[in-house]
PDB file of C-alpha atoms and ligand atoms in Angstrom:
ATOM      1  CA  UNK A1393      -7.278  17.217 -16.746  1.00 96.00           C
ATOM      2  CA  UNK A1394      -3.846  16.240 -15.710  1.00 98.00           C
ATOM      3  CA  UNK A1395      -2.412  13.005 -14.151  1.00 98.00           C
ATOM      4  CA  UNK A1396       0.899  13.105 -12.202  1.00 99.00           C
ATOM      5  CA  UNK A1397       3.153  10.191 -12.692  1.00 99.00           C
ATOM      6  CA  UNK A1398       5.417   9.644 -10.012  1.00 99.00           C
ATOM      7  CA  UNK A1399       8.427   7.466 -10.677  1.00 99.00           C
ATOM      8  CA  UNK A1400       9.581   5.895  -7.366  1.00 98.00           C
ATOM      9  CA  UNK A1401      12.594   4.323  -8.866  1.00 98.00           C
ATOM     10  CA  UNK A1402      16.146   5.974  -8.835  1.00 98.00           C
ATOM     11  CA  UNK A1403      16.300   5.175 -12.475  1.00 98.00           C
ATOM     12  CA  UNK A1404      14.735   7.849 -14.530  1.00 98.00           C
ATOM     13  CA  UNK A1405      14.468   5.643 -17.589  1.00 98.00           C
ATOM     14  CA  UNK A1406      14.279   2.120 -15.941  1.00 98.00           C
ATOM     15  CA  UNK A1407      11.562  -0.497 -15.783  1.00 98.00           C
ATOM     16  CA  UNK A1408       9.172   1.491 -13.610  1.00 98.00           C
ATOM     17  CA  UNK A1409       9.412   4.451 -15.965  1.00 98.00           C
ATOM     18  CA  UNK A1410       8.703   2.080 -18.872  1.00 98.00           C
ATOM     19  CA  UNK A1411       5.482   0.756 -17.174  1.00 98.00           C
ATOM     20  CA  UNK A1412       4.421   4.335 -16.371  1.00 98.00           C
ATOM     21  CA  UNK A1413       5.166   5.397 -19.988  1.00 98.00           C
ATOM     22  CA  UNK A1414       2.631   2.918 -21.203  1.00 98.00           C
ATOM     23  CA  UNK A1415      -0.029   4.195 -18.836  1.00 98.00           C
ATOM     24  CA  UNK A1416       1.028   7.783 -19.905  1.00 98.00           C
ATOM     25  CA  UNK A1417       0.494   6.934 -23.601  1.00 98.00           C
ATOM     26  CA  UNK A1418      -2.919   5.309 -22.800  1.00 98.00           C
ATOM     27  CA  UNK A1419      -4.031   8.508 -20.953  1.00 98.00           C
ATOM     28  CA  UNK A1420      -2.824  10.739 -23.600  1.00 98.00           C
ATOM     29  CA  UNK A1421      -4.761   8.878 -26.177  1.00 98.00           C
ATOM     30  CA  UNK A1422      -7.883   9.609 -24.018  1.00 98.00           C
ATOM     31  CA  UNK A1423      -7.142  13.272 -23.986  1.00 98.00           C
ATOM     32  CA  UNK A1424      -5.686  13.501 -20.504  1.00 98.00           C
ATOM     33  CA  UNK A1425      -2.437  15.567 -19.879  1.00 98.00           C
ATOM     34  CA  UNK A1426       0.419  14.046 -17.965  1.00 98.00           C
ATOM     35  CA  UNK A1427       3.457  15.320 -15.984  1.00 98.00           C
ATOM     36  CA  UNK A1428       6.274  13.423 -14.287  1.00 98.00           C
ATOM     37  CA  UNK A1429       7.913  13.588 -10.869  1.00 98.00           C
ATOM     38  CA  UNK A1430      11.139  11.704 -10.328  1.00 98.00           C
ATOM     39  CA  UNK A1431      12.148  10.717  -6.886  1.00 98.00           C
ATOM     40  CA  UNK A1432      15.728  10.430  -8.287  1.00 98.00           C
ATOM     41  CA  UNK A1433      18.677   9.095  -6.258  1.00 98.00           C
ATOM     42  CA  UNK A1434      19.516  11.883  -3.893  1.00 97.00           C
ATOM     43  CA  UNK A1435      19.108  11.109  -0.177  1.00 97.00           C
ATOM     44  CA  UNK A1436      15.485  11.195   1.209  1.00 98.00           C
ATOM     45  CA  UNK A1437      14.753  11.546   4.973  1.00 98.00           C
ATOM     46  CA  UNK A1438      12.379   9.351   6.879  1.00 98.00           C
ATOM     47  CA  UNK A1439       9.557  10.927   8.992  1.00 98.00           C
ATOM     48  CA  UNK A1440      10.630  11.887  12.442  1.00 98.00           C
ATOM     49  CA  UNK A1441       7.068  12.355  13.779  1.00 98.00           C
ATOM     50  CA  UNK A1442       7.809  15.886  14.962  1.00 98.00           C
ATOM     51  CA  UNK A1443       4.222  16.943  13.842  1.00 97.00           C
ATOM     52  CA  UNK A1444       5.389  20.407  12.525  1.00 97.00           C
ATOM     53  CA  UNK A1445       3.303  19.504   9.516  1.00 97.00           C
ATOM     54  CA  UNK A1446       0.196  19.710  11.647  1.00 97.00           C
ATOM     55  CA  UNK A1447       0.380  23.529  11.467  1.00 96.00           C
ATOM     56  CA  UNK A1448       1.678  23.947   7.838  1.00 97.00           C
ATOM     57  CA  UNK A1449       0.464  20.802   5.903  1.00 97.00           C
ATOM     58  CA  UNK A1450       4.184  20.790   4.636  1.00 98.00           C
ATOM     59  CA  UNK A1451       7.269  18.871   5.886  1.00 98.00           C
ATOM     60  CA  UNK A1452       9.628  20.683   8.206  1.00 98.00           C
ATOM     61  CA  UNK A1453      12.538  19.217   6.148  1.00 98.00           C
ATOM     62  CA  UNK A1454      13.336  21.225   3.028  1.00 97.00           C
ATOM     63  CA  UNK A1455      16.375  19.564   1.792  1.00 97.00           C
ATOM     64  CA  UNK A1456      14.737  16.905  -0.257  1.00 98.00           C
ATOM     65  CA  UNK A1457      11.834  16.532  -2.538  1.00 97.00           C
ATOM     66  CA  UNK A1458       8.953  16.058  -0.056  1.00 98.00           C
ATOM     67  CA  UNK A1459       7.302  19.414  -0.275  1.00 98.00           C
ATOM     68  CA  UNK A1460       7.862  19.603  -4.078  1.00 98.00           C
ATOM     69  CA  UNK A1461       6.001  16.359  -4.331  1.00 98.00           C
ATOM     70  CA  UNK A1462       3.081  17.726  -2.344  1.00 98.00           C
ATOM     71  CA  UNK A1463       2.867  20.808  -4.613  1.00 98.00           C
ATOM     72  CA  UNK A1464       2.812  18.547  -7.590  1.00 98.00           C
ATOM     73  CA  UNK A1465       0.118  16.384  -6.106  1.00 98.00           C
ATOM     74  CA  UNK A1466      -1.979  19.358  -5.466  1.00 98.00           C
ATOM     75  CA  UNK A1467      -1.844  20.509  -8.913  1.00 98.00           C
ATOM     76  CA  UNK A1468      -2.831  17.244 -10.433  1.00 98.00           C
ATOM     77  CA  UNK A1469      -6.406  15.856 -10.849  1.00 98.00           C
ATOM     78  CA  UNK A1470      -5.168  12.272 -10.568  1.00 98.00           C
ATOM     79  CA  UNK A1471      -1.971  10.384  -9.728  1.00 98.00           C
ATOM     80  CA  UNK A1472      -0.202   7.140 -10.633  1.00 98.00           C
ATOM     81  CA  UNK A1473       2.714   6.226  -8.297  1.00 99.00           C
ATOM     82  CA  UNK A1474       5.048   3.669  -9.676  1.00 99.00           C
ATOM     83  CA  UNK A1475       7.762   1.742  -7.809  1.00 99.00           C
ATOM     84  CA  UNK A1476      10.186  -1.086  -8.421  1.00 99.00           C
ATOM     85  CA  UNK A1477       9.759  -3.979  -5.998  1.00 99.00           C
ATOM     86  CA  UNK A1478      12.640  -4.206  -3.410  1.00 98.00           C
ATOM     87  CA  UNK A1479      12.427  -7.342  -1.194  1.00 98.00           C
ATOM     88  CA  UNK A1480       8.657  -7.773  -1.898  1.00 98.00           C
ATOM     89  CA  UNK A1481       8.004  -4.102  -0.989  1.00 98.00           C
ATOM     90  CA  UNK A1482       7.983  -0.799  -2.554  1.00 98.00           C
ATOM     91  CA  UNK A1483      11.427   1.207  -2.843  1.00 98.00           C
ATOM     92  CA  UNK A1484      12.157   2.343   0.864  1.00 98.00           C
ATOM     93  CA  UNK A1485      13.169   5.879  -0.343  1.00 98.00           C
ATOM     94  CA  UNK A1486       9.680   6.313  -2.041  1.00 98.00           C
ATOM     95  CA  UNK A1487       7.914   5.047   1.140  1.00 98.00           C
ATOM     96  CA  UNK A1488       9.892   7.731   3.175  1.00 98.00           C
ATOM     97  CA  UNK A1489       8.705  10.312   0.857  1.00 98.00           C
ATOM     98  CA  UNK A1490       5.172   9.163   0.753  1.00 98.00           C
ATOM     99  CA  UNK A1491       5.077   8.742   4.602  1.00 98.00           C
ATOM    100  CA  UNK A1492       6.065  12.463   5.033  1.00 98.00           C
ATOM    101  CA  UNK A1493       3.973  13.868   2.118  1.00 98.00           C
ATOM    102  CA  UNK A1494       0.826  12.068   3.060  1.00 98.00           C
ATOM    103  CA  UNK A1495       1.268  12.568   6.840  1.00 97.00           C
ATOM    104  CA  UNK A1496       1.595  16.321   6.200  1.00 98.00           C
ATOM    105  CA  UNK A1497      -0.886  16.898   3.471  1.00 97.00           C
ATOM    106  CA  UNK A1498      -3.315  14.231   4.035  1.00 93.00           C
ATOM    107  CA  UNK A1499      -3.338  13.270   7.555  1.00 91.00           C
ATOM    108  CA  UNK A1500      -3.496  16.737   8.841  1.00 91.00           C
ATOM    109  CA  UNK A1501      -4.901  18.590   5.790  1.00 92.00           C
ATOM    110  CA  UNK A1502      -7.002  16.231   3.822  1.00 93.00           C
ATOM    111  CA  UNK A1503      -5.682  18.004   0.840  1.00 97.00           C
ATOM    112  CA  UNK A1504      -5.757  14.948  -1.553  1.00 97.00           C
ATOM    113  CA  UNK A1505      -9.425  13.847  -0.927  1.00 96.00           C
ATOM    114  CA  UNK A1506     -11.261  12.932  -4.151  1.00 95.00           C
ATOM    115  CA  UNK A1507      -8.223  12.653  -6.486  1.00 97.00           C
ATOM    116  CA  UNK A1508      -8.218   9.309  -8.294  1.00 98.00           C
ATOM    117  CA  UNK A1509      -5.128   7.320  -7.720  1.00 98.00           C
ATOM    118  CA  UNK A1510      -3.456   4.229  -8.767  1.00 99.00           C
ATOM    119  CA  UNK A1511      -0.178   2.192  -7.922  1.00 99.00           C
ATOM    120  CA  UNK A1512       1.994   0.426 -10.514  1.00 98.00           C
ATOM    121  CA  UNK A1513       4.943  -1.663  -9.739  1.00 98.00           C
ATOM    122  CA  UNK A1514       7.856  -3.235 -11.782  1.00 98.00           C
ATOM    123  CA  UNK A1515       9.662  -6.472 -10.727  1.00 98.00           C
ATOM    124  CA  UNK A1516      11.844  -9.034 -11.774  1.00 98.00           C
ATOM    125  CA  UNK A1517       9.815 -11.999 -10.393  1.00 97.00           C
ATOM    126  CA  UNK A1518       7.896 -11.702  -7.169  1.00 98.00           C
ATOM    127  CA  UNK A1519       6.406  -9.399  -4.534  1.00 98.00           C
ATOM    128  CA  UNK A1520       4.276  -7.165  -6.777  1.00 98.00           C
ATOM    129  CA  UNK A1521       0.882  -7.570  -4.999  1.00 98.00           C
ATOM    130  CA  UNK A1522       2.449  -6.914  -1.519  1.00 98.00           C
ATOM    131  CA  UNK A1523       4.103  -3.683  -2.980  1.00 98.00           C
ATOM    132  CA  UNK A1524       0.787  -2.674  -4.605  1.00 98.00           C
ATOM    133  CA  UNK A1525      -0.926  -3.196  -1.285  1.00 98.00           C
ATOM    134  CA  UNK A1526       1.525  -1.026   0.608  1.00 98.00           C
ATOM    135  CA  UNK A1527       1.122   1.989  -1.809  1.00 98.00           C
ATOM    136  CA  UNK A1528      -2.573   1.720  -2.000  1.00 98.00           C
ATOM    137  CA  UNK A1529      -2.649   2.291   1.717  1.00 98.00           C
ATOM    138  CA  UNK A1530      -1.768   5.997   1.173  1.00 98.00           C
ATOM    139  CA  UNK A1531      -4.759   6.278  -1.000  1.00 98.00           C
ATOM    140  CA  UNK A1532      -7.329   4.545   0.936  1.00 97.00           C
ATOM    141  CA  UNK A1533      -6.325   6.538   4.143  1.00 96.00           C
ATOM    142  CA  UNK A1534      -6.682   9.748   2.033  1.00 97.00           C
ATOM    143  CA  UNK A1535     -10.259   9.334   0.660  1.00 96.00           C
ATOM    144  CA  UNK A1536      -8.806   8.934  -2.909  1.00 97.00           C
ATOM    145  CA  UNK A1537     -10.660   6.616  -5.257  1.00 97.00           C
ATOM    146  CA  UNK A1538      -8.446   3.830  -6.228  1.00 98.00           C
ATOM    147  CA  UNK A1539      -8.516   3.085  -9.994  1.00 98.00           C
ATOM    148  CA  UNK A1540      -8.114  -0.492 -11.177  1.00 98.00           C
ATOM    149  CA  UNK A1541      -7.154  -2.233 -14.359  1.00 98.00           C
ATOM    150  CA  UNK A1542      -8.018  -5.719 -15.578  1.00 98.00           C
ATOM    151  CA  UNK A1543      -5.373  -7.315 -13.317  1.00 98.00           C
ATOM    152  CA  UNK A1544      -3.053  -6.244 -10.600  1.00 98.00           C
ATOM    153  CA  UNK A1545      -0.910  -3.308 -11.815  1.00 98.00           C
ATOM    154  CA  UNK A1546       2.422  -5.007 -12.331  1.00 98.00           C
ATOM    155  CA  UNK A1547       4.853  -5.251 -15.177  1.00 98.00           C
ATOM    156  CA  UNK A1548       7.787  -7.609 -15.310  1.00 98.00           C
ATOM    157  CA  UNK A1549      11.224  -6.654 -16.388  1.00 98.00           C
ATOM    158  CA  UNK A1550      11.935  -6.767 -20.098  1.00 96.00           C
ATOM    159  CA  UNK A1551       9.286  -7.710 -22.705  1.00 96.00           C
ATOM    160  CA  UNK A1552       6.012  -8.178 -20.899  1.00 98.00           C
ATOM    161  CA  UNK A1553       2.967  -7.945 -23.297  1.00 98.00           C
ATOM    162  CA  UNK A1554       0.470  -8.769 -20.588  1.00 98.00           C
ATOM    163  CA  UNK A1555       2.053  -6.083 -18.289  1.00 98.00           C
ATOM    164  CA  UNK A1556       1.585  -3.471 -21.055  1.00 98.00           C
ATOM    165  CA  UNK A1557      -2.009  -4.522 -21.546  1.00 98.00           C
ATOM    166  CA  UNK A1558      -2.627  -4.064 -17.839  1.00 98.00           C
ATOM    167  CA  UNK A1559      -0.972  -0.586 -18.057  1.00 98.00           C
ATOM    168  CA  UNK A1560      -3.051   0.396 -21.122  1.00 98.00           C
ATOM    169  CA  UNK A1561      -6.267  -0.533 -19.496  1.00 98.00           C
ATOM    170  CA  UNK A1562      -5.194   1.470 -16.373  1.00 98.00           C
ATOM    171  CA  UNK A1563      -4.899   4.535 -18.437  1.00 98.00           C
ATOM    172  CA  UNK A1564      -8.241   4.076 -19.981  1.00 98.00           C
ATOM    173  CA  UNK A1565      -9.855   3.486 -16.525  1.00 98.00           C
ATOM    174  CA  UNK A1566      -8.122   6.447 -15.014  1.00 98.00           C
ATOM    175  CA  UNK A1567      -9.207   8.619 -17.815  1.00 98.00           C
ATOM    176  CA  UNK A1568     -12.910   7.456 -17.471  1.00 98.00           C
ATOM    177  CA  UNK A1569     -12.815   8.108 -13.706  1.00 98.00           C
ATOM    178  CA  UNK A1570     -11.586  11.629 -14.177  1.00 98.00           C
ATOM    179  CA  UNK A1571     -14.180  12.237 -16.846  1.00 97.00           C
ATOM    180  CA  UNK A1572     -16.948  11.092 -14.564  1.00 96.00           C
ATOM    181  CA  UNK A1573     -15.613  13.145 -11.626  1.00 93.00           C
ATOM    182  CA  UNK A1574     -15.450  16.232 -13.733  1.00 91.00           C
ATOM    183  CA  UNK A1575     -19.054  15.806 -15.170  1.00 91.00           C
ATOM    184  CA  UNK A1576     -20.215  15.560 -11.454  1.00 87.00           C
ATOM    185  CA  UNK A1577     -18.433  18.802 -10.462  1.00 80.00           C
ATOM    186  CA  UNK A1578     -19.973  20.415 -13.569  1.00 82.00           C
ATOM    187  CA  UNK A1579     -23.435  19.248 -12.464  1.00 85.00           C
ATOM    188  CA  UNK A1580     -22.998  20.368  -8.881  1.00 82.00           C
ATOM    189  CA  UNK A1581     -21.857  23.668 -10.156  1.00 77.00           C
ATOM    190  CA  UNK A1582     -25.193  24.130 -12.154  1.00 80.00           C
ATOM    191  CA  UNK A1583     -27.370  23.296  -9.187  1.00 72.00           C
TER     192      UNK A1583
HETATM  193  C1  FMN B1417      17.404  -3.965  -3.481  1.00 67.34           C
HETATM  194  C2  FMN B1417      16.437  -4.602  -4.530  1.00 67.34           C
HETATM  195  C3  FMN B1417      15.613  -5.627  -4.207  1.00 67.34           C
HETATM  196  C4  FMN B1417      14.840  -6.176  -5.177  1.00 67.34           C
HETATM  197  N1  FMN B1417      13.880  -7.222  -4.720  1.00 67.34           N
HETATM  198  C5  FMN B1417      12.994  -7.662  -5.786  1.00 67.34           C
HETATM  199  C6  FMN B1417      11.972  -8.486  -5.313  1.00 67.34           C
HETATM  200  O1  FMN B1417      11.676  -8.674  -4.114  1.00 67.34           O
HETATM  201  N2  FMN B1417      11.229  -9.103  -6.208  1.00 67.34           N
HETATM  202  C7  FMN B1417      11.497  -8.835  -7.550  1.00 67.34           C
HETATM  203  O2  FMN B1417      10.779  -9.399  -8.406  1.00 67.34           O
HETATM  204  N3  FMN B1417      12.365  -7.941  -7.956  1.00 67.34           N
HETATM  205  C8  FMN B1417      13.268  -7.307  -7.131  1.00 67.34           C
HETATM  206  N4  FMN B1417      14.241  -6.540  -7.548  1.00 67.34           N
HETATM  207  C9  FMN B1417      14.354  -6.175  -8.990  1.00 67.34           C
HETATM  208  C10 FMN B1417      13.616  -4.879  -9.305  1.00 67.34           C
HETATM  209  O3  FMN B1417      12.337  -4.758  -8.667  1.00 67.34           O
HETATM  210  C11 FMN B1417      13.274  -4.898 -10.779  1.00 67.34           C
HETATM  211  O4  FMN B1417      14.275  -5.008 -11.517  1.00 67.34           O
HETATM  212  C12 FMN B1417      12.592  -3.523 -11.078  1.00 67.34           C
HETATM  213  O5  FMN B1417      11.776  -3.631 -12.313  1.00 67.34           O
HETATM  214  C13 FMN B1417      13.634  -2.361 -11.235  1.00 67.34           C
HETATM  215  O6  FMN B1417      12.940  -1.134 -11.657  1.00 67.34           O
HETATM  216  P1  FMN B1417      13.620   0.207 -12.142  1.00 67.34           P
HETATM  217  O7  FMN B1417      14.503  -0.123 -13.416  1.00 67.34           O
HETATM  218  O8  FMN B1417      12.705   1.172 -12.431  1.00 67.34           O
HETATM  219  O9  FMN B1417      14.663   0.665 -11.076  1.00 67.34           O
HETATM  220  C14 FMN B1417      15.055  -5.885  -6.521  1.00 67.34           C
HETATM  221  C15 FMN B1417      15.972  -4.881  -6.864  1.00 67.34           C
HETATM  222  C16 FMN B1417      16.687  -4.383  -5.910  1.00 67.34           C
HETATM  223  C17 FMN B1417      17.862  -3.335  -6.240  1.00 67.34           C
END
């Protein structure tokens, strides 16, 4: 079983990556494989509502990472999407990418149904819960079970032992959810 870690920060090794790395370690300790998807710092287009994706389940624009993100999501059993908090919301570039990926694959194709998902945010001080709410909207729209931790999934910049605990617990809970789903599929295959 594999979980995709999407780093929605332009910084490959920044605070968001640091939070996701704690989740990754925890997942790996539970026997879950991981892979990374970096949104990077190249320009990302916004959705233009052309609805070309209605036929293809892919975005008509091929000059950024949107379709690559869809393929990565399809190959994963679960996903964690991380973002830095920008003005009390997720990174706008990440939202632009998610709008297009989820409109193409999820709104028109229902391709992500059943994949457990969680959002993680890193922030200096405030705006974390509003940012989490925004990212969770993609999951609840898409029939993706939202995995929780023992607090809201936020980590503050620098040393944040509480943030680390939240990330560790999230990894444990994601692993449990994946194993339960896997067992259910095996049972339904037997019947
Ligand atoms: C444009 C911009 C807006 C920001 N707005 C907030 C904010 O509203 N609240 C906050 O706590 N931190 C804010 N920050 C700080 C970042 O969210 C924080 O440093 C984050 O952990 C950086 O993650 P990264 O290293 O993965 O990019 C902002 C940073 C930038 C660049």
